[in-house]
Amino acid sequence: MDETSVESSSSLVGQPSDEAASPSETDEIRSLTWGYGAVCLVSVALMVLLLQGRYDFGSSAPVSLLILAIVAVTGIVLRTSLAPPVLILILTLILFESMDHPLRIVRLKQGIDLEDVLLVACFVGYLAGHYRYCSLPRESSPSTAAEVPKPKPRWEESPWWTTLRPLGILLAFLPLWPLGAALLWRLIPSERGLAVGLGIPSPLASLLAWVWTLAFLVVACRVGWYVARRDRQPADVSRMFLLETVWREMRRDMNTAARYLGRHRRKRKR
């Protein structure tokens, strides 16, 4: 490499790159950021108002709603992906506290309650706004090539990084347990349970409830362990895992096509 090429390459490093964001793009990103942030804040405010007016919490109402608001606002400020799963967990606990029985989340009503529909709509609005808000860049792209940070491998950033995603998945799975428990609650032997009406023996109903609970715990632990193990794998191992998965799917499709062709040939011979 001669001196002229070295000088030209060094001069290019100091110049602004062609991929730098223009002022109009920067203003658009800033307006979208403020817009999605406002959607999240309005959704959280409506959720707090609906929960305060709809459910009776007793003396713990300010604490529960304050924690809900703090978690939601913290997820917006820090742009963390753990905010929605934690928010789901807090809403589940709030609904537990407001019901007569902890397992009465699934309730059969004769009509649709407008306040419950609005609560679900506000939560979905927060999820959508938070997702779009976190997908936007914090700032415009660097103006020079020297300012571009070098990406680090994800398994070398922090020892706590690999534990955040499994924790978020487990927190997202937690509301499924009370929903399923509310459906299976009537299988437990009681005067009002379906075990008496369907003729299911009491020991069998209790066994079904315990087996279902144990199966859920096993599945939740398995999912968390699997995601944590996959996050700790290097890039080449993850690539080989993906290729193996694709190869298995292709082999399954080829076997299905071979069985179909063989069946079709036998029909034609007949």
Tab-separated table of C-alpha atoms in Angstrom:
chain	number	residue	atom	x	y	z
A	1	MET	CA	0.000	0.000	0.000
A	2	ASP	CA	1.489	3.345	-1.021
A	3	GLU	CA	1.394	6.652	0.860
A	4	THR	CA	-1.329	8.159	-1.318
A	5	SER	CA	-3.745	5.352	-0.487
A	6	VAL	CA	-2.960	5.711	3.214
A	7	GLU	CA	-3.605	9.450	3.103
A	8	SER	CA	-6.840	8.991	1.184
A	9	SER	CA	-8.103	6.371	3.638
A	10	SER	CA	-7.191	8.535	6.633
A	11	SER	CA	-8.949	11.521	5.109
A	12	LEU	CA	-12.072	9.452	4.499
A	13	VAL	CA	-12.219	8.463	8.154
A	14	GLY	CA	-12.525	12.059	9.267
A	15	GLN	CA	-15.229	12.922	6.746
A	16	PRO	CA	-18.940	12.429	7.421
A	17	SER	CA	-20.258	9.125	6.143
A	18	ASP	CA	-22.957	8.867	3.516
A	19	GLU	CA	-25.134	6.825	5.876
A	20	ALA	CA	-25.393	9.613	8.447
A	21	ALA	CA	-28.922	10.637	9.241
A	22	SER	CA	-30.121	13.858	7.659
A	23	PRO	CA	-31.743	16.603	9.772
A	24	SER	CA	-35.179	15.646	8.455
A	25	GLU	CA	-34.663	11.997	9.443
A	26	THR	CA	-33.426	13.078	12.863
A	27	ASP	CA	-36.508	15.231	13.390
A	28	GLU	CA	-38.748	12.373	12.259
A	29	ILE	CA	-37.074	9.947	14.671
A	30	ARG	CA	-37.404	12.470	17.483
A	31	SER	CA	-41.098	13.045	16.745
A	32	LEU	CA	-41.771	9.295	16.594
A	33	THR	CA	-39.938	8.817	19.881
A	34	TRP	CA	-42.031	11.450	21.608
A	35	GLY	CA	-45.201	10.068	20.019
A	36	TYR	CA	-44.677	6.462	21.114
A	37	GLY	CA	-43.540	7.636	24.541
A	38	ALA	CA	-46.760	9.623	24.877
A	39	VAL	CA	-48.794	6.556	23.846
A	40	CYS	CA	-47.109	4.511	26.587
A	41	LEU	CA	-47.651	7.182	29.245
A	42	VAL	CA	-51.310	7.707	28.312
A	43	SER	CA	-51.917	3.945	28.358
A	44	VAL	CA	-50.346	3.647	31.810
A	45	ALA	CA	-52.385	6.570	33.142
A	46	LEU	CA	-55.621	5.056	31.827
A	47	MET	CA	-54.727	1.673	33.325
A	48	VAL	CA	-54.155	3.251	36.735
A	49	LEU	CA	-57.448	5.153	36.553
A	50	LEU	CA	-59.404	2.077	35.458
A	51	LEU	CA	-57.873	-0.105	38.165
A	52	GLN	CA	-58.502	2.497	40.833
A	53	GLY	CA	-62.147	2.965	39.872
A	54	ARG	CA	-63.014	-0.637	38.965
A	55	TYR	CA	-61.489	-2.758	41.717
A	56	ASP	CA	-61.467	-2.470	45.481
A	57	PHE	CA	-57.951	-2.960	46.825
A	58	GLY	CA	-58.359	-1.697	50.348
A	59	SER	CA	-55.392	-0.066	52.042
A	60	SER	CA	-52.829	-1.409	49.547
A	61	ALA	CA	-54.277	0.410	46.533
A	62	PRO	CA	-51.776	3.320	46.433
A	63	VAL	CA	-48.778	1.001	46.786
A	64	SER	CA	-49.890	-1.403	44.042
A	65	LEU	CA	-50.760	1.325	41.568
A	66	LEU	CA	-47.580	3.253	42.384
A	67	ILE	CA	-45.428	0.185	41.695
A	68	LEU	CA	-47.325	-0.357	38.434
A	69	ALA	CA	-46.665	3.221	37.315
A	70	ILE	CA	-42.992	3.122	38.371
A	71	VAL	CA	-42.314	-0.095	36.440
A	72	ALA	CA	-44.038	1.217	33.311
A	73	VAL	CA	-42.239	4.579	33.365
A	74	THR	CA	-38.898	2.902	34.125
A	75	GLY	CA	-39.347	0.653	31.096
A	76	ILE	CA	-39.869	3.750	28.954
A	77	VAL	CA	-36.899	5.670	30.360
A	78	LEU	CA	-34.417	2.778	30.334
A	79	ARG	CA	-35.854	1.146	27.198
A	80	THR	CA	-35.705	-2.277	28.779
A	81	SER	CA	-37.557	-5.254	27.335
A	82	LEU	CA	-38.295	-6.606	30.822
A	83	ALA	CA	-40.909	-3.931	31.528
A	84	PRO	CA	-43.861	-5.667	29.755
A	85	PRO	CA	-43.353	-9.083	31.467
A	86	VAL	CA	-42.951	-7.432	34.875
A	87	LEU	CA	-46.039	-5.332	34.148
A	88	ILE	CA	-47.977	-8.520	33.361
A	89	LEU	CA	-46.892	-9.989	36.695
A	90	ILE	CA	-47.926	-6.860	38.616
A	91	LEU	CA	-51.317	-6.746	36.899
A	92	THR	CA	-51.833	-10.412	37.739
A	93	LEU	CA	-51.052	-9.778	41.398
A	94	ILE	CA	-53.358	-6.751	41.439
A	95	LEU	CA	-56.200	-8.815	39.991
A	96	PHE	CA	-55.483	-11.529	42.556
A	97	GLU	CA	-55.830	-9.008	45.343
A	98	SER	CA	-59.051	-7.531	44.008
A	99	MET	CA	-60.912	-10.836	43.563
A	100	ASP	CA	-62.780	-12.738	46.235
A	101	HIS	CA	-60.683	-15.800	45.488
A	102	PRO	CA	-57.173	-15.803	44.009
A	103	LEU	CA	-58.221	-18.184	41.260
A	104	ARG	CA	-61.241	-16.210	40.103
A	105	ILE	CA	-59.593	-14.435	37.193
A	106	VAL	CA	-61.600	-16.344	34.612
A	107	ARG	CA	-65.183	-15.319	35.301
A	108	LEU	CA	-68.229	-16.211	33.250
A	109	LYS	CA	-70.323	-13.103	32.648
A	110	GLN	CA	-73.571	-12.673	30.810
A	111	GLY	CA	-72.352	-9.526	29.060
A	112	ILE	CA	-69.116	-7.827	28.070
A	113	ASP	CA	-67.751	-5.447	30.675
A	114	LEU	CA	-66.599	-2.246	28.960
A	115	GLU	CA	-64.096	-1.381	31.688
A	116	ASP	CA	-62.334	-4.730	31.362
A	117	VAL	CA	-62.157	-4.289	27.589
A	118	LEU	CA	-60.661	-0.811	28.049
A	119	LEU	CA	-58.118	-2.200	30.514
A	120	VAL	CA	-57.005	-4.832	28.007
A	121	ALA	CA	-56.887	-2.213	25.229
A	122	CYS	CA	-54.709	0.075	27.369
A	123	PHE	CA	-52.316	-2.752	28.152
A	124	VAL	CA	-52.076	-3.762	24.475
A	125	GLY	CA	-51.479	-0.100	23.604
A	126	TYR	CA	-48.633	0.049	26.101
A	127	LEU	CA	-47.088	-3.136	24.664
A	128	ALA	CA	-47.281	-1.836	21.092
A	129	GLY	CA	-45.992	1.617	22.013
A	130	HIS	CA	-43.170	0.193	24.139
A	131	TYR	CA	-42.109	-2.162	21.342
A	132	ARG	CA	-42.003	0.616	18.754
A	133	TYR	CA	-40.371	3.010	21.232
A	134	CYS	CA	-37.538	0.569	21.977
A	135	SER	CA	-37.007	-0.156	18.271
A	136	LEU	CA	-36.224	3.492	17.506
A	137	PRO	CA	-32.578	4.617	17.796
A	138	ARG	CA	-31.646	6.846	20.693
A	139	GLU	CA	-29.739	9.252	18.489
A	140	SER	CA	-28.894	9.704	14.840
A	141	SER	CA	-26.170	7.574	13.311
A	142	PRO	CA	-22.572	8.735	13.885
A	143	SER	CA	-21.304	11.400	11.523
A	144	THR	CA	-17.830	9.925	11.201
A	145	ALA	CA	-16.587	6.391	10.769
A	146	ALA	CA	-14.264	6.806	13.755
A	147	GLU	CA	-17.264	7.322	16.066
A	148	VAL	CA	-18.885	4.016	15.123
A	149	PRO	CA	-18.617	1.759	18.203
A	150	LYS	CA	-17.328	-1.744	17.719
A	151	PRO	CA	-19.985	-4.316	18.620
A	152	LYS	CA	-19.128	-6.783	21.334
A	153	PRO	CA	-20.247	-10.402	21.406
A	154	ARG	CA	-23.421	-10.690	23.424
A	155	TRP	CA	-22.006	-13.422	25.677
A	156	GLU	CA	-19.110	-11.106	26.673
A	157	GLU	CA	-21.084	-7.957	27.490
A	158	SER	CA	-22.197	-8.829	30.985
A	159	PRO	CA	-22.679	-11.983	33.032
A	160	TRP	CA	-26.230	-10.817	33.821
A	161	TRP	CA	-27.226	-10.420	30.174
A	162	THR	CA	-28.066	-14.061	29.637
A	163	THR	CA	-30.312	-14.163	32.690
A	164	LEU	CA	-32.612	-11.311	31.634
A	165	ARG	CA	-34.329	-13.022	28.724
A	166	PRO	CA	-35.127	-16.278	30.575
A	167	LEU	CA	-36.410	-14.215	33.485
A	168	GLY	CA	-38.663	-12.236	31.176
A	169	ILE	CA	-40.010	-15.407	29.563
A	170	LEU	CA	-40.732	-16.973	32.939
A	171	LEU	CA	-42.504	-13.814	34.117
A	172	ALA	CA	-44.577	-13.831	30.934
A	173	PHE	CA	-45.554	-17.459	31.601
A	174	LEU	CA	-46.658	-16.758	35.173
A	175	PRO	CA	-50.134	-15.369	34.299
A	176	LEU	CA	-50.884	-18.593	32.422
A	177	TRP	CA	-50.761	-20.538	35.665
A	178	PRO	CA	-53.668	-18.750	37.422
A	179	LEU	CA	-55.698	-18.755	34.202
A	180	GLY	CA	-55.312	-22.503	33.874
A	181	ALA	CA	-55.793	-22.971	37.599
A	182	ALA	CA	-59.089	-21.094	37.411
A	183	LEU	CA	-60.276	-23.487	34.714
A	184	LEU	CA	-59.131	-26.570	36.620
A	185	TRP	CA	-60.274	-25.281	39.983
A	186	ARG	CA	-63.665	-26.911	39.511
A	187	LEU	CA	-62.030	-30.312	39.087
A	188	ILE	CA	-60.867	-30.205	42.690
A	189	PRO	CA	-63.338	-32.061	44.930
A	190	SER	CA	-65.880	-29.645	46.341
A	191	GLU	CA	-69.614	-29.232	46.637
A	192	ARG	CA	-69.738	-26.900	43.635
A	193	GLY	CA	-67.044	-28.566	41.580
A	194	LEU	CA	-67.606	-30.346	38.310
A	195	ALA	CA	-66.036	-33.471	39.761
A	196	VAL	CA	-69.366	-34.319	41.396
A	197	GLY	CA	-71.452	-33.485	38.325
A	198	LEU	CA	-69.253	-35.430	35.892
A	199	GLY	CA	-68.853	-38.372	38.204
A	200	ILE	CA	-65.075	-38.016	38.507
A	201	PRO	CA	-63.793	-39.621	41.711
A	202	SER	CA	-62.286	-37.211	44.207
A	203	PRO	CA	-58.814	-38.844	44.298
A	204	LEU	CA	-58.613	-38.734	40.498
A	205	ALA	CA	-59.599	-35.064	40.401
A	206	SER	CA	-56.968	-34.180	42.990
A	207	LEU	CA	-54.376	-36.189	41.080
A	208	LEU	CA	-55.198	-34.332	37.860
A	209	ALA	CA	-54.812	-30.970	39.569
A	210	TRP	CA	-51.454	-31.889	41.104
A	211	VAL	CA	-50.137	-33.425	37.868
A	212	TRP	CA	-51.118	-30.316	35.924
A	213	THR	CA	-49.350	-28.031	38.414
A	214	LEU	CA	-46.192	-30.150	38.360
A	215	ALA	CA	-46.234	-30.298	34.557
A	216	PHE	CA	-46.462	-26.516	34.325
A	217	LEU	CA	-43.515	-26.050	36.674
A	218	VAL	CA	-41.442	-28.541	34.675
A	219	VAL	CA	-42.284	-26.831	31.373
A	220	ALA	CA	-41.507	-23.358	32.773
A	221	CYS	CA	-38.140	-24.472	34.175
A	222	ARG	CA	-37.348	-26.281	30.933
A	223	VAL	CA	-38.069	-23.179	28.840
A	224	GLY	CA	-35.939	-20.968	31.088
A	225	TRP	CA	-33.041	-23.426	31.073
A	226	TYR	CA	-33.224	-23.873	27.286
A	227	VAL	CA	-33.220	-20.131	26.551
A	228	ALA	CA	-30.374	-19.505	29.008
A	229	ARG	CA	-28.308	-22.286	27.408
A	230	ARG	CA	-28.986	-20.970	23.906
A	231	ASP	CA	-27.956	-17.438	24.896
A	232	ARG	CA	-24.599	-18.634	26.199
A	233	GLN	CA	-23.691	-20.418	22.963
A	234	PRO	CA	-21.118	-18.805	20.669
A	235	ALA	CA	-22.094	-17.654	17.203
A	236	ASP	CA	-20.660	-20.669	15.371
A	237	VAL	CA	-22.485	-23.124	17.646
A	238	SER	CA	-25.753	-21.230	17.186
A	239	ARG	CA	-25.255	-21.303	13.421
A	240	MET	CA	-24.699	-25.057	13.446
A	241	PHE	CA	-27.798	-25.491	15.618
A	242	LEU	CA	-29.837	-23.497	13.100
A	243	LEU	CA	-28.497	-25.539	10.176
A	244	GLU	CA	-29.315	-28.767	11.990
A	245	THR	CA	-32.856	-27.548	12.668
A	246	VAL	CA	-33.340	-26.598	9.002
A	247	TRP	CA	-31.956	-29.971	7.903
A	248	ARG	CA	-34.394	-31.826	10.177
A	249	GLU	CA	-37.329	-29.848	8.803
A	250	MET	CA	-36.243	-30.535	5.224
A	251	ARG	CA	-35.839	-34.232	5.956
A	252	ARG	CA	-39.313	-34.331	7.506
A	253	ASP	CA	-40.794	-32.638	4.444
A	254	MET	CA	-38.966	-35.043	2.132
A	255	ASN	CA	-40.253	-38.043	4.082
A	256	THR	CA	-43.791	-36.673	3.930
A	257	ALA	CA	-43.495	-36.125	0.173
A	258	ALA	CA	-42.081	-39.648	-0.297
A	259	ARG	CA	-44.980	-41.190	1.637
A	260	TYR	CA	-47.472	-39.182	-0.392
A	261	LEU	CA	-45.890	-40.239	-3.699
A	262	GLY	CA	-45.784	-43.887	-2.623
A	263	ARG	CA	-49.450	-43.795	-1.623
A	264	HIS	CA	-50.334	-42.116	-4.925
A	265	ARG	CA	-48.433	-44.741	-6.932
A	266	ARG	CA	-50.168	-47.572	-5.105
A	267	LYS	CA	-53.532	-46.003	-5.870
A	268	ARG	CA	-52.656	-45.716	-9.548
A	269	LYS	CA	-51.598	-49.377	-9.695
A	270	ARG	CA	-54.927	-50.426	-8.256
